[in-house]
Amino acid sequence: MKAPKLASSGDGRDTRWDEHRSARHERLLAAALDLIDREGGDVGVAAIAAEAEIPRSVVYRLFRDRDDLDEQIRGRIIDDLMKSISPALAPSGTIREAVRAAIETYVDWVTRHPHLHLFLSLGSATRRSVGSRAVTGTKTAIALDISALVSETLLSRGEETGPAPGTADNLAFGLVGLVDSVVNRWVAHPESRSTSEALGEFLTNAACALIETTARTTGTGISLDDALR
């Protein structure tokens, strides 16, 4: 007698369900970004679900809680930001030109998406951000990339002994902290802020001054008008 035929676990139902969940997950995140970009971070789960045309009850089947939803939203905002600024992080031209291009690209993105930028630092109205891993990790990654660039193209031009250990990191993290803190303040206080052009000019001059001072004190003898590579 033949053994009874068991139901196949590979009949496609599990795969179709996974694809359905994934599609809803993507729709919710895309809807959240669109809504926050238009109206700001003080949007509730119900509004996000309505924007995605998905029942509110489904949201917490796809996300653990509001903190998880907010962190994944921040991850998507960072993805969008990095698509815009990544080309500027592979610089060319003079040192001054490279700094200006990177800062102006970032300021342009922030100017076009102030609500998304605020969400990165503040989170939603009900769940204020107190140290997002996604945001902190991205800032660290950018600073480390800048540190490597500084070591390879600037500080390596100095004396054979090279600068003191940690100089590249200090400069890179200082640059990231400078730009981040000034832009955060600029976005959060529209009633008293300068124009975006003035912001970009200030940050470019400040960053160049920090680079120039570091170069001088480490004996590299470079000029901001030197070719970067």
PDB file of C-alpha atoms in Angstrom:
ATOM      1  CA  MET A   1       0.000   0.000   0.000  1.00  0.00           C
ATOM      2  CA  LYS A   2       1.312   3.421  -0.934  1.00  0.00           C
ATOM      3  CA  ALA A   3       2.073   5.899   1.827  1.00  0.00           C
ATOM      4  CA  PRO A   4      -0.320   8.879   1.931  1.00  0.00           C
ATOM      5  CA  LYS A   5       0.935  11.872  -0.022  1.00  0.00           C
ATOM      6  CA  LEU A   6       1.968  14.677   2.319  1.00  0.00           C
ATOM      7  CA  ALA A   7       1.064  18.272   1.549  1.00  0.00           C
ATOM      8  CA  SER A   8       4.021  20.083   0.081  1.00  0.00           C
ATOM      9  CA  SER A   9       5.407  22.996   2.070  1.00  0.00           C
ATOM     10  CA  GLY A  10       6.702  24.400  -1.186  1.00  0.00           C
ATOM     11  CA  ASP A  11       3.324  24.931  -2.840  1.00  0.00           C
ATOM     12  CA  GLY A  12       3.950  28.644  -3.101  1.00  0.00           C
ATOM     13  CA  ARG A  13       1.558  29.780  -0.389  1.00  0.00           C
ATOM     14  CA  ASP A  14       4.301  30.680   2.077  1.00  0.00           C
ATOM     15  CA  THR A  15       6.198  32.537  -0.634  1.00  0.00           C
ATOM     16  CA  ARG A  16       3.102  34.454  -1.719  1.00  0.00           C
ATOM     17  CA  TRP A  17       2.382  35.417   1.901  1.00  0.00           C
ATOM     18  CA  ASP A  18       5.957  36.617   2.413  1.00  0.00           C
ATOM     19  CA  GLU A  19       5.729  38.687  -0.762  1.00  0.00           C
ATOM     20  CA  HIS A  20       2.406  40.140   0.407  1.00  0.00           C
ATOM     21  CA  ARG A  21       3.879  41.117   3.787  1.00  0.00           C
ATOM     22  CA  SER A  22       6.961  42.582   2.120  1.00  0.00           C
ATOM     23  CA  ALA A  23       4.847  44.654  -0.283  1.00  0.00           C
ATOM     24  CA  ARG A  24       2.752  46.043   2.584  1.00  0.00           C
ATOM     25  CA  HIS A  25       5.894  46.777   4.584  1.00  0.00           C
ATOM     26  CA  GLU A  26       7.348  48.764   1.681  1.00  0.00           C
ATOM     27  CA  ARG A  27       4.078  50.634   1.113  1.00  0.00           C
ATOM     28  CA  LEU A  28       3.916  51.686   4.746  1.00  0.00           C
ATOM     29  CA  LEU A  29       7.491  52.987   4.799  1.00  0.00           C
ATOM     30  CA  ALA A  30       7.063  54.806   1.489  1.00  0.00           C
ATOM     31  CA  ALA A  31       3.804  56.330   2.717  1.00  0.00           C
ATOM     32  CA  ALA A  32       5.436  57.408   5.991  1.00  0.00           C
ATOM     33  CA  LEU A  33       8.237  59.204   4.140  1.00  0.00           C
ATOM     34  CA  ASP A  34       5.816  60.981   1.818  1.00  0.00           C
ATOM     35  CA  LEU A  35       3.569  62.047   4.698  1.00  0.00           C
ATOM     36  CA  ILE A  36       6.393  63.245   6.940  1.00  0.00           C
ATOM     37  CA  ASP A  37       8.025  65.077   4.024  1.00  0.00           C
ATOM     38  CA  ARG A  38       4.774  66.982   3.411  1.00  0.00           C
ATOM     39  CA  GLU A  39       3.411  67.502   6.910  1.00  0.00           C
ATOM     40  CA  GLY A  40       6.200  66.936   9.428  1.00  0.00           C
ATOM     41  CA  GLY A  41       7.015  64.265  11.956  1.00  0.00           C
ATOM     42  CA  ASP A  42       3.950  64.668  14.146  1.00  0.00           C
ATOM     43  CA  VAL A  43       1.958  62.040  12.259  1.00  0.00           C
ATOM     44  CA  GLY A  44       0.319  59.069  13.895  1.00  0.00           C
ATOM     45  CA  VAL A  45       0.174  55.433  12.890  1.00  0.00           C
ATOM     46  CA  ALA A  46      -3.430  55.839  11.724  1.00  0.00           C
ATOM     47  CA  ALA A  47      -2.417  58.603   9.314  1.00  0.00           C
ATOM     48  CA  ILE A  48       0.457  56.548   7.932  1.00  0.00           C
ATOM     49  CA  ALA A  49      -1.794  53.520   7.467  1.00  0.00           C
ATOM     50  CA  ALA A  50      -4.397  55.652   5.710  1.00  0.00           C
ATOM     51  CA  GLU A  51      -1.744  57.132   3.411  1.00  0.00           C
ATOM     52  CA  ALA A  52      -0.645  53.598   2.507  1.00  0.00           C
ATOM     53  CA  GLU A  53      -4.271  52.447   2.168  1.00  0.00           C
ATOM     54  CA  ILE A  54      -3.615  49.633   4.632  1.00  0.00           C
ATOM     55  CA  PRO A  55      -5.715  48.869   7.753  1.00  0.00           C
ATOM     56  CA  ARG A  56      -4.184  50.325  10.912  1.00  0.00           C
ATOM     57  CA  SER A  57      -4.388  46.928  12.592  1.00  0.00           C
ATOM     58  CA  VAL A  58      -1.907  45.562  10.060  1.00  0.00           C
ATOM     59  CA  VAL A  59       0.865  47.995  11.037  1.00  0.00           C
ATOM     60  CA  TYR A  60       1.809  46.182  14.227  1.00  0.00           C
ATOM     61  CA  ARG A  61       1.887  42.866  12.444  1.00  0.00           C
ATOM     62  CA  LEU A  62       4.700  44.280  10.339  1.00  0.00           C
ATOM     63  CA  PHE A  63       6.524  46.327  13.012  1.00  0.00           C
ATOM     64  CA  ARG A  64       7.175  45.428  16.651  1.00  0.00           C
ATOM     65  CA  ASP A  65       6.042  48.807  17.968  1.00  0.00           C
ATOM     66  CA  ARG A  66       6.198  52.527  17.187  1.00  0.00           C
ATOM     67  CA  ASP A  67       9.885  52.641  18.058  1.00  0.00           C
ATOM     68  CA  ASP A  68      10.593  49.958  15.470  1.00  0.00           C
ATOM     69  CA  LEU A  69       8.498  51.787  12.876  1.00  0.00           C
ATOM     70  CA  ASP A  70      10.261  55.094  13.573  1.00  0.00           C
ATOM     71  CA  GLU A  71      13.724  53.523  13.356  1.00  0.00           C
ATOM     72  CA  GLN A  72      12.916  51.895  10.034  1.00  0.00           C
ATOM     73  CA  ILE A  73      11.556  55.218   8.764  1.00  0.00           C
ATOM     74  CA  ARG A  74      14.854  56.841   9.770  1.00  0.00           C
ATOM     75  CA  GLY A  75      16.688  54.117   7.876  1.00  0.00           C
ATOM     76  CA  ARG A  76      14.755  54.952   4.714  1.00  0.00           C
ATOM     77  CA  ILE A  77      15.354  58.680   5.164  1.00  0.00           C
ATOM     78  CA  ILE A  78      19.078  57.989   5.485  1.00  0.00           C
ATOM     79  CA  ASP A  79      18.974  55.879   2.311  1.00  0.00           C
ATOM     80  CA  ASP A  80      17.413  58.814   0.442  1.00  0.00           C
ATOM     81  CA  LEU A  81      19.923  61.276   1.891  1.00  0.00           C
ATOM     82  CA  MET A  82      22.907  59.089   1.045  1.00  0.00           C
ATOM     83  CA  LYS A  83      21.763  58.683  -2.562  1.00  0.00           C
ATOM     84  CA  SER A  84      21.936  62.464  -2.847  1.00  0.00           C
ATOM     85  CA  ILE A  85      25.216  63.122  -1.077  1.00  0.00           C
ATOM     86  CA  SER A  86      27.291  60.020  -1.883  1.00  0.00           C
ATOM     87  CA  PRO A  87      28.674  61.463  -5.157  1.00  0.00           C
ATOM     88  CA  ALA A  88      29.933  64.486  -3.208  1.00  0.00           C
ATOM     89  CA  LEU A  89      31.769  62.192  -0.791  1.00  0.00           C
ATOM     90  CA  ALA A  90      33.993  61.014  -3.654  1.00  0.00           C
ATOM     91  CA  PRO A  91      35.412  64.481  -4.291  1.00  0.00           C
ATOM     92  CA  SER A  92      37.607  65.965  -6.987  1.00  0.00           C
ATOM     93  CA  GLY A  93      39.067  69.369  -7.756  1.00  0.00           C
ATOM     94  CA  THR A  94      40.741  71.503  -5.120  1.00  0.00           C
ATOM     95  CA  ILE A  95      40.297  70.976  -1.407  1.00  0.00           C
ATOM     96  CA  ARG A  96      38.118  74.079  -1.157  1.00  0.00           C
ATOM     97  CA  GLU A  97      35.977  72.998  -4.128  1.00  0.00           C
ATOM     98  CA  ALA A  98      35.486  69.524  -2.690  1.00  0.00           C
ATOM     99  CA  VAL A  99      34.427  70.889   0.694  1.00  0.00           C
ATOM    100  CA  ARG A 100      32.018  73.351  -0.904  1.00  0.00           C
ATOM    101  CA  ALA A 101      30.460  70.682  -3.144  1.00  0.00           C
ATOM    102  CA  ALA A 102      29.871  68.285  -0.244  1.00  0.00           C
ATOM    103  CA  ILE A 103      28.373  70.927   2.032  1.00  0.00           C
ATOM    104  CA  GLU A 104      26.193  72.531  -0.639  1.00  0.00           C
ATOM    105  CA  THR A 105      24.841  69.115  -1.686  1.00  0.00           C
ATOM    106  CA  TYR A 106      23.910  68.342   1.918  1.00  0.00           C
ATOM    107  CA  VAL A 107      22.365  71.759   2.545  1.00  0.00           C
ATOM    108  CA  ASP A 108      20.373  71.444  -0.688  1.00  0.00           C
ATOM    109  CA  TRP A 109      18.895  68.115   0.453  1.00  0.00           C
ATOM    110  CA  VAL A 110      18.043  69.545   3.879  1.00  0.00           C
ATOM    111  CA  THR A 111      16.435  72.607   2.285  1.00  0.00           C
ATOM    112  CA  ARG A 112      14.226  70.385   0.123  1.00  0.00           C
ATOM    113  CA  HIS A 113      13.384  67.959   2.944  1.00  0.00           C
ATOM    114  CA  PRO A 114      13.435  69.845   6.275  1.00  0.00           C
ATOM    115  CA  HIS A 115      10.751  67.641   7.848  1.00  0.00           C
ATOM    116  CA  LEU A 116      12.671  64.474   7.016  1.00  0.00           C
ATOM    117  CA  HIS A 117      15.845  65.969   8.484  1.00  0.00           C
ATOM    118  CA  LEU A 118      14.039  66.929  11.686  1.00  0.00           C
ATOM    119  CA  PHE A 119      12.614  63.429  11.971  1.00  0.00           C
ATOM    120  CA  LEU A 120      16.135  62.013  11.948  1.00  0.00           C
ATOM    121  CA  SER A 121      17.059  63.995  15.044  1.00  0.00           C
ATOM    122  CA  LEU A 122      13.707  64.273  16.840  1.00  0.00           C
ATOM    123  CA  GLY A 123      11.621  61.268  15.792  1.00  0.00           C
ATOM    124  CA  SER A 124       7.836  61.285  15.951  1.00  0.00           C
ATOM    125  CA  ALA A 125       5.701  63.358  18.308  1.00  0.00           C
ATOM    126  CA  THR A 126       4.953  60.387  20.557  1.00  0.00           C
ATOM    127  CA  ARG A 127       8.432  58.837  20.427  1.00  0.00           C
ATOM    128  CA  ARG A 128      11.166  61.434  20.532  1.00  0.00           C
ATOM    129  CA  SER A 129      14.526  60.121  19.370  1.00  0.00           C
ATOM    130  CA  VAL A 130      17.144  59.682  22.078  1.00  0.00           C
ATOM    131  CA  GLY A 131      19.977  58.164  20.075  1.00  0.00           C
ATOM    132  CA  SER A 132      19.002  56.343  16.938  1.00  0.00           C
ATOM    133  CA  ARG A 133      21.445  53.598  16.001  1.00  0.00           C
ATOM    134  CA  ALA A 134      20.790  54.232  12.315  1.00  0.00           C
ATOM    135  CA  VAL A 135      21.573  57.944  12.613  1.00  0.00           C
ATOM    136  CA  THR A 136      24.599  57.492  14.881  1.00  0.00           C
ATOM    137  CA  GLY A 137      25.948  54.707  12.700  1.00  0.00           C
ATOM    138  CA  THR A 138      25.608  56.796   9.555  1.00  0.00           C
ATOM    139  CA  LYS A 139      27.389  59.797  11.067  1.00  0.00           C
ATOM    140  CA  THR A 140      30.188  57.530  12.260  1.00  0.00           C
ATOM    141  CA  ALA A 141      30.508  55.868   8.859  1.00  0.00           C
ATOM    142  CA  ILE A 142      30.690  59.224   7.084  1.00  0.00           C
ATOM    143  CA  ALA A 143      33.281  60.515   9.558  1.00  0.00           C
ATOM    144  CA  LEU A 144      35.425  57.397   9.126  1.00  0.00           C
ATOM    145  CA  ASP A 145      35.274  57.767   5.341  1.00  0.00           C
ATOM    146  CA  ILE A 146      36.379  61.383   5.685  1.00  0.00           C
ATOM    147  CA  SER A 147      39.125  60.323   8.094  1.00  0.00           C
ATOM    148  CA  ALA A 148      40.479  57.857   5.533  1.00  0.00           C
ATOM    149  CA  LEU A 149      40.346  60.515   2.828  1.00  0.00           C
ATOM    150  CA  VAL A 150      42.150  62.995   5.072  1.00  0.00           C
ATOM    151  CA  SER A 151      44.887  60.470   5.836  1.00  0.00           C
ATOM    152  CA  GLU A 152      45.385  59.503   2.204  1.00  0.00           C
ATOM    153  CA  THR A 153      45.249  62.896   0.534  1.00  0.00           C
ATOM    154  CA  LEU A 154      46.110  65.588   3.075  1.00  0.00           C
ATOM    155  CA  LEU A 155      48.071  64.497   6.120  1.00  0.00           C
ATOM    156  CA  SER A 156      50.212  62.088   4.098  1.00  0.00           C
ATOM    157  CA  ARG A 157      51.845  65.103   2.454  1.00  0.00           C
ATOM    158  CA  GLY A 158      53.533  66.137   5.671  1.00  0.00           C
ATOM    159  CA  GLU A 159      56.770  65.117   7.316  1.00  0.00           C
ATOM    160  CA  GLU A 160      57.945  61.514   7.140  1.00  0.00           C
ATOM    161  CA  THR A 161      56.972  60.933  10.747  1.00  0.00           C
ATOM    162  CA  GLY A 162      53.400  61.996   9.947  1.00  0.00           C
ATOM    163  CA  PRO A 163      50.944  63.782  12.219  1.00  0.00           C
ATOM    164  CA  ALA A 164      50.128  62.660  15.733  1.00  0.00           C
ATOM    165  CA  PRO A 165      47.953  59.532  15.978  1.00  0.00           C
ATOM    166  CA  GLY A 166      44.272  60.337  15.799  1.00  0.00           C
ATOM    167  CA  THR A 167      44.693  63.603  13.910  1.00  0.00           C
ATOM    168  CA  ALA A 168      42.667  62.415  10.907  1.00  0.00           C
ATOM    169  CA  ASP A 169      39.867  61.135  13.151  1.00  0.00           C
ATOM    170  CA  ASN A 170      39.824  64.330  15.182  1.00  0.00           C
ATOM    171  CA  LEU A 171      39.536  66.432  12.039  1.00  0.00           C
ATOM    172  CA  ALA A 172      36.919  64.194  10.406  1.00  0.00           C
ATOM    173  CA  PHE A 173      34.658  63.904  13.432  1.00  0.00           C
ATOM    174  CA  GLY A 174      35.094  67.607  14.088  1.00  0.00           C
ATOM    175  CA  LEU A 175      33.920  68.412  10.565  1.00  0.00           C
ATOM    176  CA  VAL A 176      30.891  66.103  10.833  1.00  0.00           C
ATOM    177  CA  GLY A 177      29.977  67.468  14.266  1.00  0.00           C
ATOM    178  CA  LEU A 178      30.332  71.066  13.097  1.00  0.00           C
ATOM    179  CA  VAL A 179      28.095  70.621  10.057  1.00  0.00           C
ATOM    180  CA  ASP A 180      25.549  68.467  11.874  1.00  0.00           C
ATOM    181  CA  SER A 181      25.064  70.782  14.858  1.00  0.00           C
ATOM    182  CA  VAL A 182      24.791  73.954  12.763  1.00  0.00           C
ATOM    183  CA  VAL A 183      22.340  72.395  10.287  1.00  0.00           C
ATOM    184  CA  ASN A 184      20.223  70.950  13.107  1.00  0.00           C
ATOM    185  CA  ARG A 185      19.904  74.386  14.659  1.00  0.00           C
ATOM    186  CA  TRP A 186      19.166  75.981  11.272  1.00  0.00           C
ATOM    187  CA  VAL A 187      16.356  73.544  10.465  1.00  0.00           C
ATOM    188  CA  ALA A 188      14.778  73.669  13.930  1.00  0.00           C
ATOM    189  CA  HIS A 189      14.531  77.487  14.052  1.00  0.00           C
ATOM    190  CA  PRO A 190      13.137  78.809  10.762  1.00  0.00           C
ATOM    191  CA  GLU A 191      12.085  82.063  12.409  1.00  0.00           C
ATOM    192  CA  SER A 192      15.675  83.214  12.891  1.00  0.00           C
ATOM    193  CA  ARG A 193      17.752  81.349  10.368  1.00  0.00           C
ATOM    194  CA  SER A 194      19.882  82.645   7.519  1.00  0.00           C
ATOM    195  CA  THR A 195      19.312  81.814   3.878  1.00  0.00           C
ATOM    196  CA  SER A 196      20.440  78.388   2.712  1.00  0.00           C
ATOM    197  CA  GLU A 197      23.092  80.083   0.585  1.00  0.00           C
ATOM    198  CA  ALA A 198      24.491  81.901   3.618  1.00  0.00           C
ATOM    199  CA  LEU A 199      24.400  78.649   5.596  1.00  0.00           C
ATOM    200  CA  GLY A 200      26.387  76.849   2.913  1.00  0.00           C
ATOM    201  CA  GLU A 201      28.910  79.676   2.721  1.00  0.00           C
ATOM    202  CA  PHE A 202      29.369  79.775   6.498  1.00  0.00           C
ATOM    203  CA  LEU A 203      29.862  76.008   6.762  1.00  0.00           C
ATOM    204  CA  THR A 204      32.265  75.945   3.828  1.00  0.00           C
ATOM    205  CA  ASN A 205      34.403  78.693   5.351  1.00  0.00           C
ATOM    206  CA  ALA A 206      34.294  77.128   8.813  1.00  0.00           C
ATOM    207  CA  ALA A 207      35.212  73.663   7.524  1.00  0.00           C
ATOM    208  CA  CYS A 208      38.029  75.060   5.399  1.00  0.00           C
ATOM    209  CA  ALA A 209      39.377  77.002   8.379  1.00  0.00           C
ATOM    210  CA  LEU A 210      39.428  73.818  10.473  1.00  0.00           C
ATOM    211  CA  ILE A 211      41.208  71.898   7.713  1.00  0.00           C
ATOM    212  CA  GLU A 212      43.711  74.720   7.171  1.00  0.00           C
ATOM    213  CA  THR A 213      44.509  74.996  10.873  1.00  0.00           C
ATOM    214  CA  THR A 214      44.990  71.228  11.188  1.00  0.00           C
ATOM    215  CA  ALA A 215      47.214  71.172   8.117  1.00  0.00           C
ATOM    216  CA  ARG A 216      49.338  74.018   9.448  1.00  0.00           C
ATOM    217  CA  THR A 217      49.798  72.529  12.911  1.00  0.00           C
ATOM    218  CA  THR A 218      50.725  69.120  11.473  1.00  0.00           C
ATOM    219  CA  GLY A 219      53.258  70.577   9.046  1.00  0.00           C
ATOM    220  CA  THR A 220      51.660  69.413   5.804  1.00  0.00           C
ATOM    221  CA  GLY A 221      52.164  72.762   4.089  1.00  0.00           C
ATOM    222  CA  ILE A 222      49.073  72.378   1.936  1.00  0.00           C
ATOM    223  CA  SER A 223      46.862  75.090   0.505  1.00  0.00           C
ATOM    224  CA  LEU A 224      43.078  74.912   0.191  1.00  0.00           C
ATOM    225  CA  ASP A 225      43.585  75.612  -3.485  1.00  0.00           C
ATOM    226  CA  ASP A 226      45.741  72.499  -3.964  1.00  0.00           C
ATOM    227  CA  ALA A 227      44.255  69.657  -6.009  1.00  0.00           C
ATOM    228  CA  LEU A 228      42.738  67.085  -3.693  1.00  0.00           C
ATOM    229  CA  ARG A 229      44.145  64.123  -5.605  1.00  0.00           C
TER     230      ARG A 229
END
